[in-house]
């Protein structure tokens, strides 16, 4: 593992000569690696992209994000050395418009609600180049986006989107239109997207490079398949390109005074009546059709506020009528499925490893759902998680003297310990036995590092 000093030196070596004048040994000639420094207009975006500071930041981000290798098998750990040897060539290809991206590696991951999502994993070199370009384009383009767009934007988060939805409902807009775009990332029309992007930037080399990334194709069983539509999920540029395309609908809704929240390809409109919500839904369908996108008629639709979920959160009314947040039913089911997977009694791992994996997952889950105002529900989940862990421990003890002695050391009486052993193979049922709750109360798992969801 490289030290911080070694890492810094590697970064310097990778882009030596980039973004500054450097002398050539044995000659009075000065070679200038990059052209513009003061002229940072939209015709010189590639030059800005290959400036040393921008490249170092891009490399740092790619290394930090890690991720799988692409079609060439190169890992993130190998990227710095590769750039040290090849950056001069890559830079000249980018500046001249001759750079050719590699195809992306197709990867299928299961969706929470069923089915699979197609990911396209670029090579680490292409991830690095896309990240460098993103860092130039995003500060230019992002400020022009609608204030009601929250996904993949600096300084904005899913929590901001949820809070805005809550504010709309509290203000009386209690009919919701949930819009689900059918296979959005797979059906983005390249010509439509490039037309919208060309209205925002003038550097034709950037437009040419983005078009090449869109058309790079997907490697399937070693064969590159050309793409005529779609922007593969998995590359740093894809979220920005999605926002460029969908902002046209956002701006149209803003001009009409529609109350909405969009996060990536999920858009929700909040209206004061069912009729207004239905009209908004028809308007949005027409706007998306102009972009050659299709609304999934089998999902979403017009709903009452208590049926609505956004980014995993649902809503409920407090005693005073105020609108509060809760974890949505689907998000709760997904969490319990994940806990069941981690605590599966047939996985044959030590309790320490089970708790370590569970702790990492629960800390992330708890952080994301920190806005939820349902302590009673969280206490129920805490007890359910403790029961899952008791079941794991019971399975690992099995039957016999070891299990009996372990329970006795934990304060279980002789009669109760013997009763547990007689039915020990009924793992889940026995995990709620009073003897085991005495031996392993929720506080026992606190000491082992299992985070509680409910405040205490």
Tab-separated table of C-alpha atoms in Angstrom:
chain	number	residue	atom	x	y	z
A	1	UNK	CA	0.000	0.000	0.000
A	2	UNK	CA	1.472	3.344	-1.069
A	3	UNK	CA	1.967	6.017	1.588
A	4	UNK	CA	0.366	9.455	1.226
A	5	UNK	CA	3.765	10.895	0.188
A	6	UNK	CA	4.292	8.170	-2.407
A	7	UNK	CA	0.767	8.709	-3.717
A	8	UNK	CA	1.386	12.427	-4.100
A	9	UNK	CA	4.648	11.760	-5.951
A	10	UNK	CA	2.924	9.265	-8.262
A	11	UNK	CA	0.328	11.879	-9.141
A	12	UNK	CA	3.043	14.403	-9.959
A	13	UNK	CA	4.888	11.935	-12.183
A	14	UNK	CA	1.734	10.893	-14.013
A	15	UNK	CA	1.070	14.423	-15.261
A	16	UNK	CA	4.586	15.827	-15.352
A	17	UNK	CA	4.703	18.654	-17.865
A	18	UNK	CA	0.940	19.052	-17.973
A	19	UNK	CA	-0.455	22.543	-17.653
A	20	UNK	CA	2.916	24.343	-17.539
A	21	UNK	CA	5.973	25.108	-19.692
A	22	UNK	CA	8.891	22.723	-19.287
A	23	UNK	CA	12.359	22.786	-20.789
A	24	UNK	CA	13.801	19.990	-22.919
A	25	UNK	CA	17.175	18.723	-21.726
A	26	UNK	CA	20.044	19.786	-24.007
A	27	UNK	CA	17.960	22.395	-25.799
A	28	UNK	CA	16.931	25.999	-25.344
A	29	UNK	CA	13.484	25.143	-26.717
A	30	UNK	CA	10.553	25.389	-24.343
A	31	UNK	CA	7.743	22.911	-24.849
A	32	UNK	CA	4.336	24.120	-23.725
A	33	UNK	CA	2.148	21.217	-22.734
A	34	UNK	CA	-1.177	23.059	-22.697
A	35	UNK	CA	-2.224	26.120	-24.596
A	36	UNK	CA	-4.754	28.339	-22.846
A	37	UNK	CA	-4.588	29.400	-19.252
A	38	UNK	CA	-6.397	32.736	-19.277
A	39	UNK	CA	-8.860	31.928	-22.056
A	40	UNK	CA	-11.110	29.435	-20.331
A	41	UNK	CA	-14.044	29.955	-22.684
A	42	UNK	CA	-16.327	27.228	-23.899
A	43	UNK	CA	-14.156	26.673	-27.018
A	44	UNK	CA	-11.226	25.467	-24.901
A	45	UNK	CA	-12.860	22.920	-22.631
A	46	UNK	CA	-10.499	20.109	-23.593
A	47	UNK	CA	-7.530	22.267	-22.640
A	48	UNK	CA	-9.112	22.943	-19.277
A	49	UNK	CA	-9.837	19.254	-18.887
A	50	UNK	CA	-6.146	18.283	-19.286
A	51	UNK	CA	-4.781	20.870	-16.867
A	52	UNK	CA	-2.675	19.284	-14.135
A	53	UNK	CA	-4.844	20.290	-11.167
A	54	UNK	CA	-7.975	18.978	-12.826
A	55	UNK	CA	-6.293	15.694	-13.741
A	56	UNK	CA	-4.938	15.149	-10.258
A	57	UNK	CA	-8.415	15.665	-8.795
A	58	UNK	CA	-9.932	13.267	-11.347
A	59	UNK	CA	-7.350	10.592	-10.584
A	60	UNK	CA	-7.914	11.002	-6.854
A	61	UNK	CA	-11.672	10.580	-7.284
A	62	UNK	CA	-11.371	7.522	-9.512
A	63	UNK	CA	-8.998	5.887	-7.065
A	64	UNK	CA	-11.260	6.750	-4.123
A	65	UNK	CA	-14.381	5.410	-5.851
A	66	UNK	CA	-12.533	2.215	-6.811
A	67	UNK	CA	-14.961	0.009	-8.745
A	68	UNK	CA	-14.555	-2.980	-11.042
A	69	UNK	CA	-12.217	-3.328	-13.984
A	70	UNK	CA	-13.591	-2.720	-17.467
A	71	UNK	CA	-13.222	-4.755	-20.638
A	72	UNK	CA	-9.418	-4.459	-20.623
A	73	UNK	CA	-9.089	-5.886	-17.113
A	74	UNK	CA	-7.090	-2.908	-15.807
A	75	UNK	CA	-7.685	-2.231	-12.121
A	76	UNK	CA	-7.798	1.111	-10.345
A	77	UNK	CA	-4.504	0.235	-8.645
A	78	UNK	CA	-2.812	-0.040	-12.052
A	79	UNK	CA	-4.118	3.262	-13.400
A	80	UNK	CA	-1.408	5.596	-12.070
A	81	UNK	CA	1.440	3.571	-13.537
A	82	UNK	CA	-0.393	3.331	-16.856
A	83	UNK	CA	-0.848	7.105	-17.003
A	84	UNK	CA	2.823	7.684	-16.224
A	85	UNK	CA	3.719	5.758	-19.378
A	86	UNK	CA	0.869	6.773	-21.677
A	87	UNK	CA	-0.426	10.195	-20.649
A	88	UNK	CA	1.463	12.163	-23.337
A	89	UNK	CA	-0.168	10.064	-26.061
A	90	UNK	CA	-3.614	10.195	-24.470
A	91	UNK	CA	-3.401	13.962	-24.043
A	92	UNK	CA	-2.473	14.543	-27.671
A	93	UNK	CA	-5.321	12.284	-28.803
A	94	UNK	CA	-7.786	14.204	-26.635
A	95	UNK	CA	-6.570	17.612	-27.812
A	96	UNK	CA	-6.716	16.575	-31.471
A	97	UNK	CA	-10.067	14.782	-31.205
A	98	UNK	CA	-8.552	11.395	-32.126
A	99	UNK	CA	-9.168	9.634	-28.807
A	100	UNK	CA	-11.293	6.483	-29.129
A	101	UNK	CA	-13.021	5.189	-25.962
A	102	UNK	CA	-13.258	1.480	-25.250
A	103	UNK	CA	-16.574	-0.315	-25.093
A	104	UNK	CA	-18.198	-0.776	-21.701
A	105	UNK	CA	-18.502	-4.041	-19.835
A	106	UNK	CA	-22.096	-5.133	-19.340
A	107	UNK	CA	-23.020	-5.974	-15.780
A	108	UNK	CA	-26.495	-6.887	-14.530
A	109	UNK	CA	-27.501	-6.140	-10.950
A	110	UNK	CA	-30.859	-7.054	-9.404
A	111	UNK	CA	-33.385	-4.277	-8.830
A	112	UNK	CA	-34.966	-4.047	-5.357
A	113	UNK	CA	-38.433	-4.489	-6.854
A	114	UNK	CA	-37.479	-7.338	-9.171
A	115	UNK	CA	-35.828	-7.562	-12.557
A	116	UNK	CA	-32.312	-6.411	-13.351
A	117	UNK	CA	-30.602	-3.108	-14.060
A	118	UNK	CA	-28.074	-2.973	-16.882
A	119	UNK	CA	-24.830	-1.311	-15.870
A	120	UNK	CA	-22.094	-0.368	-18.318
A	121	UNK	CA	-18.666	-0.404	-16.640
A	122	UNK	CA	-16.122	1.760	-18.547
A	123	UNK	CA	-12.421	0.983	-18.368
A	124	UNK	CA	-10.598	2.790	-15.568
A	125	UNK	CA	-8.887	4.992	-18.177
A	126	UNK	CA	-12.246	6.050	-19.576
A	127	UNK	CA	-13.594	6.589	-16.070
A	128	UNK	CA	-10.622	8.874	-15.430
A	129	UNK	CA	-11.178	10.852	-18.653
A	130	UNK	CA	-14.924	11.117	-18.037
A	131	UNK	CA	-14.302	12.316	-14.487
A	132	UNK	CA	-11.842	14.970	-15.720
A	133	UNK	CA	-14.400	16.159	-18.274
A	134	UNK	CA	-17.206	16.118	-15.711
A	135	UNK	CA	-15.208	18.418	-13.424
A	136	UNK	CA	-15.040	20.983	-16.227
A	137	UNK	CA	-18.605	20.667	-17.514
A	138	UNK	CA	-20.556	20.438	-14.256
A	139	UNK	CA	-19.618	23.897	-12.866
A	140	UNK	CA	-20.608	25.401	-16.223
A	141	UNK	CA	-23.908	23.604	-16.736
A	142	UNK	CA	-25.271	22.796	-13.286
A	143	UNK	CA	-26.208	26.380	-12.248
A	144	UNK	CA	-28.662	26.555	-15.168
A	145	UNK	CA	-30.662	23.512	-13.999
A	146	UNK	CA	-34.051	23.850	-12.306
A	147	UNK	CA	-33.993	24.342	-8.540
A	148	UNK	CA	-36.429	21.426	-8.285
A	149	UNK	CA	-33.869	18.931	-9.611
A	150	UNK	CA	-31.895	17.217	-6.834
A	151	UNK	CA	-30.171	14.125	-8.214
A	152	UNK	CA	-26.400	14.011	-8.734
A	153	UNK	CA	-25.885	17.715	-8.239
A	154	UNK	CA	-23.258	19.401	-6.055
A	155	UNK	CA	-24.651	20.647	-2.761
A	156	UNK	CA	-27.927	18.740	-3.167
A	157	UNK	CA	-29.004	15.417	-1.765
A	158	UNK	CA	-31.802	12.899	-1.553
A	159	UNK	CA	-32.685	14.342	1.874
A	160	UNK	CA	-33.227	17.767	0.262
A	161	UNK	CA	-35.643	16.212	-2.233
A	162	UNK	CA	-37.548	14.398	0.533
A	163	UNK	CA	-37.821	17.567	2.634
A	164	UNK	CA	-39.163	19.504	-0.370
A	165	UNK	CA	-41.798	16.832	-0.986
A	166	UNK	CA	-42.773	16.996	2.695
A	167	UNK	CA	-43.133	20.791	2.457
A	168	UNK	CA	-45.401	20.509	-0.591
A	169	UNK	CA	-47.706	18.047	1.187
A	170	UNK	CA	-47.818	20.159	4.333
A	171	UNK	CA	-48.823	23.159	2.212
A	172	UNK	CA	-51.955	21.332	0.998
A	173	UNK	CA	-50.712	19.733	-2.224
A	174	UNK	CA	-51.873	16.284	-1.207
A	175	UNK	CA	-52.387	14.630	-4.585
A	176	UNK	CA	-49.216	13.233	-6.107
A	177	UNK	CA	-48.305	12.196	-9.643
A	178	UNK	CA	-45.485	9.663	-9.648
A	179	UNK	CA	-43.754	9.465	-13.037
A	180	UNK	CA	-41.684	6.413	-13.901
A	181	UNK	CA	-39.723	6.596	-17.160
A	182	UNK	CA	-39.512	3.255	-18.914
A	183	UNK	CA	-35.888	2.040	-19.051
A	184	UNK	CA	-34.688	5.628	-19.153
A	185	UNK	CA	-30.910	5.100	-19.274
A	186	UNK	CA	-31.294	2.447	-21.982
A	187	UNK	CA	-33.553	4.595	-24.184
A	188	UNK	CA	-31.934	8.021	-24.240
A	189	UNK	CA	-31.922	9.139	-27.880
A	190	UNK	CA	-28.382	10.146	-28.828
A	191	UNK	CA	-29.398	12.808	-31.345
A	192	UNK	CA	-31.831	14.464	-28.953
A	193	UNK	CA	-29.294	14.449	-26.115
A	194	UNK	CA	-26.479	15.821	-28.282
A	195	UNK	CA	-28.762	18.582	-29.572
A	196	UNK	CA	-29.510	19.702	-25.998
A	197	UNK	CA	-25.859	19.480	-25.021
A	198	UNK	CA	-24.754	21.504	-28.051
A	199	UNK	CA	-27.009	24.353	-26.887
A	200	UNK	CA	-24.951	24.569	-23.697
A	201	UNK	CA	-21.339	24.152	-24.836
A	202	UNK	CA	-19.459	25.213	-27.974
A	203	UNK	CA	-16.296	23.097	-27.952
A	204	UNK	CA	-16.900	20.673	-30.823
A	205	UNK	CA	-14.151	18.359	-29.563
A	206	UNK	CA	-16.102	17.847	-26.348
A	207	UNK	CA	-19.288	17.153	-28.282
A	208	UNK	CA	-17.410	14.684	-30.465
A	209	UNK	CA	-15.903	12.972	-27.398
A	210	UNK	CA	-19.275	12.680	-25.647
A	211	UNK	CA	-20.834	11.256	-28.817
A	212	UNK	CA	-18.042	8.665	-28.966
A	213	UNK	CA	-18.746	7.652	-25.378
A	214	UNK	CA	-22.439	7.266	-26.152
A	215	UNK	CA	-21.698	5.112	-29.190
A	216	UNK	CA	-18.746	3.159	-27.753
A	217	UNK	CA	-20.896	0.059	-27.499
A	218	UNK	CA	-21.170	-2.778	-25.024
A	219	UNK	CA	-18.893	-5.798	-24.831
A	220	UNK	CA	-20.920	-9.015	-24.595
A	221	UNK	CA	-19.024	-12.320	-24.650
A	222	UNK	CA	-16.031	-10.577	-26.167
A	223	UNK	CA	-18.034	-8.984	-29.008
A	224	UNK	CA	-18.693	-5.250	-29.140
A	225	UNK	CA	-22.351	-4.421	-29.772
A	226	UNK	CA	-23.018	-0.949	-31.148
A	227	UNK	CA	-25.417	1.294	-29.251
A	228	UNK	CA	-27.815	3.546	-31.129
A	229	UNK	CA	-29.508	4.811	-27.987
A	230	UNK	CA	-28.944	4.897	-24.243
A	231	UNK	CA	-26.315	6.280	-21.903
A	232	UNK	CA	-24.854	3.411	-19.860
A	233	UNK	CA	-25.121	3.680	-16.098
A	234	UNK	CA	-21.724	3.291	-14.505
A	235	UNK	CA	-19.718	6.140	-16.024
A	236	UNK	CA	-19.123	9.489	-14.273
A	237	UNK	CA	-20.687	11.476	-17.138
A	238	UNK	CA	-24.027	9.634	-17.297
A	239	UNK	CA	-25.809	11.487	-14.438
A	240	UNK	CA	-24.874	14.912	-15.841
A	241	UNK	CA	-26.019	13.934	-19.331
A	242	UNK	CA	-29.310	12.681	-17.893
A	243	UNK	CA	-29.846	16.014	-16.150
A	244	UNK	CA	-29.042	17.904	-19.378
A	245	UNK	CA	-31.769	15.993	-21.202
A	246	UNK	CA	-34.427	16.012	-18.471
A	247	UNK	CA	-33.935	19.682	-17.578
A	248	UNK	CA	-36.050	20.598	-20.595
A	249	UNK	CA	-39.100	19.092	-18.899
A	250	UNK	CA	-38.111	20.684	-15.568
A	251	UNK	CA	-37.973	24.140	-17.131
A	252	UNK	CA	-41.352	23.642	-18.811
A	253	UNK	CA	-42.897	22.669	-15.464
A	254	UNK	CA	-41.266	25.682	-13.784
A	255	UNK	CA	-42.799	28.019	-16.381
A	256	UNK	CA	-46.220	26.514	-15.690
A	257	UNK	CA	-45.817	26.992	-11.936
A	258	UNK	CA	-46.031	23.242	-11.247
A	259	UNK	CA	-44.811	21.999	-7.840
A	260	UNK	CA	-42.499	19.048	-8.433
A	261	UNK	CA	-39.401	17.214	-7.259
A	262	UNK	CA	-37.087	15.338	-9.610
A	263	UNK	CA	-34.264	13.053	-8.547
A	264	UNK	CA	-32.481	11.544	-11.580
A	265	UNK	CA	-35.200	9.924	-13.717
A	266	UNK	CA	-37.844	9.893	-10.954
A	267	UNK	CA	-40.187	12.879	-11.035
A	268	UNK	CA	-43.119	13.602	-8.704
A	269	UNK	CA	-45.708	16.395	-9.053
A	270	UNK	CA	-47.716	17.669	-6.066
A	271	UNK	CA	-51.159	19.183	-6.648
A	272	UNK	CA	-54.086	20.450	-4.603
A	273	UNK	CA	-56.704	18.293	-6.321
A	274	UNK	CA	-57.018	15.032	-8.176
A	275	UNK	CA	-58.057	16.822	-11.359
A	276	UNK	CA	-55.009	19.096	-11.265
A	277	UNK	CA	-52.769	16.099	-10.675
A	278	UNK	CA	-54.264	14.243	-13.637
A	279	UNK	CA	-53.770	17.271	-15.900
A	280	UNK	CA	-50.150	17.543	-14.769
A	281	UNK	CA	-49.592	13.867	-15.519
A	282	UNK	CA	-50.863	14.268	-19.097
A	283	UNK	CA	-48.703	17.361	-19.587
A	284	UNK	CA	-45.598	15.557	-18.402
A	285	UNK	CA	-46.270	12.582	-20.645
A	286	UNK	CA	-46.366	14.866	-23.685
A	287	UNK	CA	-43.205	16.693	-22.617
A	288	UNK	CA	-41.287	13.443	-22.210
A	289	UNK	CA	-42.549	12.152	-25.549
A	290	UNK	CA	-40.953	15.193	-27.223
A	291	UNK	CA	-37.650	13.872	-25.881
A	292	UNK	CA	-38.537	10.407	-27.257
A	293	UNK	CA	-38.939	9.015	-23.767
A	294	UNK	CA	-41.797	6.831	-22.609
A	295	UNK	CA	-43.702	6.938	-19.335
A	296	UNK	CA	-44.290	3.520	-17.786
A	297	UNK	CA	-48.071	3.314	-17.504
A	298	UNK	CA	-47.955	0.308	-15.163
A	299	UNK	CA	-46.046	2.161	-12.420
A	300	UNK	CA	-46.639	5.402	-10.614
A	301	UNK	CA	-49.827	7.312	-11.477
A	302	UNK	CA	-51.961	9.610	-9.318
A	303	UNK	CA	-51.927	8.821	-5.588
A	304	UNK	CA	-52.997	10.287	-2.271
A	305	UNK	CA	-50.176	11.628	-0.141
A	306	UNK	CA	-50.187	8.740	2.368
A	307	UNK	CA	-49.745	6.227	-0.498
A	308	UNK	CA	-46.793	8.139	-1.899
A	309	UNK	CA	-43.135	7.252	-1.375
A	310	UNK	CA	-40.087	9.165	-2.548
A	311	UNK	CA	-36.547	7.822	-2.397
A	312	UNK	CA	-37.559	5.206	0.170
A	313	UNK	CA	-39.470	7.595	2.445
A	314	UNK	CA	-43.208	7.643	3.108
A	315	UNK	CA	-45.425	10.087	5.021
A	316	UNK	CA	-47.798	9.997	7.976
A	317	UNK	CA	-49.844	12.538	9.909
A	318	UNK	CA	-48.900	13.445	13.477
A	319	UNK	CA	-51.424	14.166	16.214
A	320	UNK	CA	-51.479	17.842	15.357
A	321	UNK	CA	-51.966	17.135	11.666
A	322	UNK	CA	-48.361	17.860	10.740
A	323	UNK	CA	-46.864	15.693	8.008
A	324	UNK	CA	-44.051	13.471	9.242
A	325	UNK	CA	-41.630	11.109	7.533
A	326	UNK	CA	-41.390	7.350	7.852
A	327	UNK	CA	-39.488	4.567	6.150
A	328	UNK	CA	-41.539	3.316	3.210
A	329	UNK	CA	-42.860	-0.269	3.242
A	330	UNK	CA	-40.663	-1.392	0.336
A	331	UNK	CA	-37.556	0.086	1.948
A	332	UNK	CA	-38.373	-1.717	5.209
A	333	UNK	CA	-38.824	-5.021	3.393
A	334	UNK	CA	-35.520	-4.564	1.560
A	335	UNK	CA	-33.750	-3.833	4.830
A	336	UNK	CA	-35.174	-6.949	6.480
A	337	UNK	CA	-34.236	-9.040	3.458
A	338	UNK	CA	-30.663	-7.778	3.734
A	339	UNK	CA	-30.514	-8.512	7.482
A	340	UNK	CA	-31.854	-12.023	6.807
A	341	UNK	CA	-29.117	-12.509	4.227
A	342	UNK	CA	-26.389	-11.374	6.626
A	343	UNK	CA	-27.729	-13.516	9.477
A	344	UNK	CA	-28.534	-16.571	7.403
A	345	UNK	CA	-27.985	-19.476	9.748
A	346	UNK	CA	-26.428	-21.622	6.990
A	347	UNK	CA	-23.567	-19.270	6.102
A	348	UNK	CA	-21.165	-20.831	8.617
A	349	UNK	CA	-19.427	-17.669	9.792
A	350	UNK	CA	-18.415	-16.540	13.263
A	351	UNK	CA	-20.670	-14.231	15.248
A	352	UNK	CA	-17.972	-11.531	15.088
A	353	UNK	CA	-18.002	-11.549	11.276
A	354	UNK	CA	-21.792	-11.537	11.142
A	355	UNK	CA	-21.951	-8.551	13.490
A	356	UNK	CA	-19.205	-6.726	11.589
A	357	UNK	CA	-21.080	-6.987	8.289
A	358	UNK	CA	-24.388	-6.168	9.925
A	359	UNK	CA	-22.919	-3.123	11.653
A	360	UNK	CA	-21.611	-1.661	8.388
A	361	UNK	CA	-24.964	-2.107	6.694
A	362	UNK	CA	-27.077	-0.777	9.581
A	363	UNK	CA	-24.927	2.329	10.069
A	364	UNK	CA	-25.391	3.280	6.411
A	365	UNK	CA	-29.102	2.479	6.476
A	366	UNK	CA	-29.636	4.430	9.700
A	367	UNK	CA	-27.779	7.447	8.303
A	368	UNK	CA	-29.864	7.509	5.123
A	369	UNK	CA	-33.183	7.129	6.979
A	370	UNK	CA	-32.241	9.561	9.745
A	371	UNK	CA	-35.135	11.857	8.728
A	372	UNK	CA	-37.764	9.270	9.678
A	373	UNK	CA	-39.839	10.144	12.761
A	374	UNK	CA	-40.962	6.670	13.818
A	375	UNK	CA	-39.138	5.641	17.029
A	376	UNK	CA	-41.745	2.966	17.813
A	377	UNK	CA	-41.174	1.248	14.476
A	378	UNK	CA	-37.427	1.453	14.959
A	379	UNK	CA	-37.714	-0.199	18.386
A	380	UNK	CA	-39.629	-3.065	16.771
A	381	UNK	CA	-36.881	-3.455	14.197
A	382	UNK	CA	-34.208	-3.387	16.897
A	383	UNK	CA	-35.918	-6.262	18.713
A	384	UNK	CA	-36.346	-8.192	15.460
A	385	UNK	CA	-32.634	-7.771	14.667
A	386	UNK	CA	-31.721	-8.957	18.183
A	387	UNK	CA	-33.867	-12.048	17.672
A	388	UNK	CA	-32.077	-12.766	14.371
A	389	UNK	CA	-28.749	-12.582	16.197
A	390	UNK	CA	-29.953	-14.835	19.018
A	391	UNK	CA	-30.922	-17.343	16.358
A	392	UNK	CA	-27.419	-17.172	14.862
A	393	UNK	CA	-25.833	-17.718	18.272
A	394	UNK	CA	-28.170	-20.604	19.064
A	395	UNK	CA	-27.302	-22.267	15.774
A	396	UNK	CA	-23.588	-21.865	16.438
A	397	UNK	CA	-23.899	-23.330	19.935
A	398	UNK	CA	-25.882	-26.303	18.629
A	399	UNK	CA	-26.884	-28.837	21.240
A	400	UNK	CA	-25.019	-30.260	24.196
A	401	UNK	CA	-22.920	-29.225	27.110
A	402	UNK	CA	-21.308	-26.224	25.370
A	403	UNK	CA	-24.642	-24.528	24.711
A	404	UNK	CA	-25.905	-25.294	28.214
A	405	UNK	CA	-22.768	-23.938	29.875
A	406	UNK	CA	-22.781	-20.830	27.720
A	407	UNK	CA	-26.367	-20.034	28.709
A	408	UNK	CA	-25.628	-20.686	32.376
A	409	UNK	CA	-22.687	-18.234	32.230
A	410	UNK	CA	-25.075	-15.670	30.763
A	411	UNK	CA	-27.455	-15.948	33.698
A	412	UNK	CA	-29.957	-18.520	32.462
A	413	UNK	CA	-31.306	-20.849	35.137
A	414	UNK	CA	-30.673	-24.589	34.958
A	415	UNK	CA	-34.316	-25.486	34.230
A	416	UNK	CA	-34.719	-22.823	31.522
A	417	UNK	CA	-31.393	-23.780	29.918
A	418	UNK	CA	-32.443	-27.409	29.735
A	419	UNK	CA	-35.816	-26.417	28.220
A	420	UNK	CA	-34.058	-24.481	25.472
A	421	UNK	CA	-31.769	-27.408	24.647
A	422	UNK	CA	-34.743	-29.738	24.232
A	423	UNK	CA	-36.105	-27.563	21.398
A	424	UNK	CA	-32.838	-26.065	20.168
A	425	UNK	CA	-33.338	-26.992	16.506
A	426	UNK	CA	-36.384	-24.789	16.236
A	427	UNK	CA	-33.944	-21.896	15.814
A	428	UNK	CA	-36.200	-18.952	15.005
A	429	UNK	CA	-38.985	-19.989	17.373
A	430	UNK	CA	-36.572	-20.511	20.278
A	431	UNK	CA	-34.803	-17.196	19.591
A	432	UNK	CA	-37.673	-15.428	21.362
A	433	UNK	CA	-37.606	-17.732	24.405
A	434	UNK	CA	-37.419	-15.769	27.656
A	435	UNK	CA	-34.262	-17.642	28.637
A	436	UNK	CA	-32.425	-16.445	25.555
A	437	UNK	CA	-33.781	-12.924	25.973
A	438	UNK	CA	-32.372	-13.026	29.492
A	439	UNK	CA	-29.015	-14.351	28.277
A	440	UNK	CA	-28.806	-11.969	25.310
A	441	UNK	CA	-30.918	-8.838	25.849
A	442	UNK	CA	-30.686	-5.989	23.383
A	443	UNK	CA	-28.009	-4.389	25.565
A	444	UNK	CA	-25.833	-7.459	24.974
A	445	UNK	CA	-25.707	-6.648	21.267
A	446	UNK	CA	-25.047	-2.985	22.052
A	447	UNK	CA	-21.822	-4.113	23.711
A	448	UNK	CA	-20.926	-6.189	20.661
A	449	UNK	CA	-21.249	-3.115	18.422
A	450	UNK	CA	-24.641	-3.621	16.786
A	451	UNK	CA	-26.104	-0.108	16.288
A	452	UNK	CA	-29.627	0.621	17.469
A	453	UNK	CA	-32.030	2.211	15.018
A	454	UNK	CA	-34.200	3.781	17.706
A	455	UNK	CA	-32.835	6.664	19.767
A	456	UNK	CA	-31.922	5.649	23.324
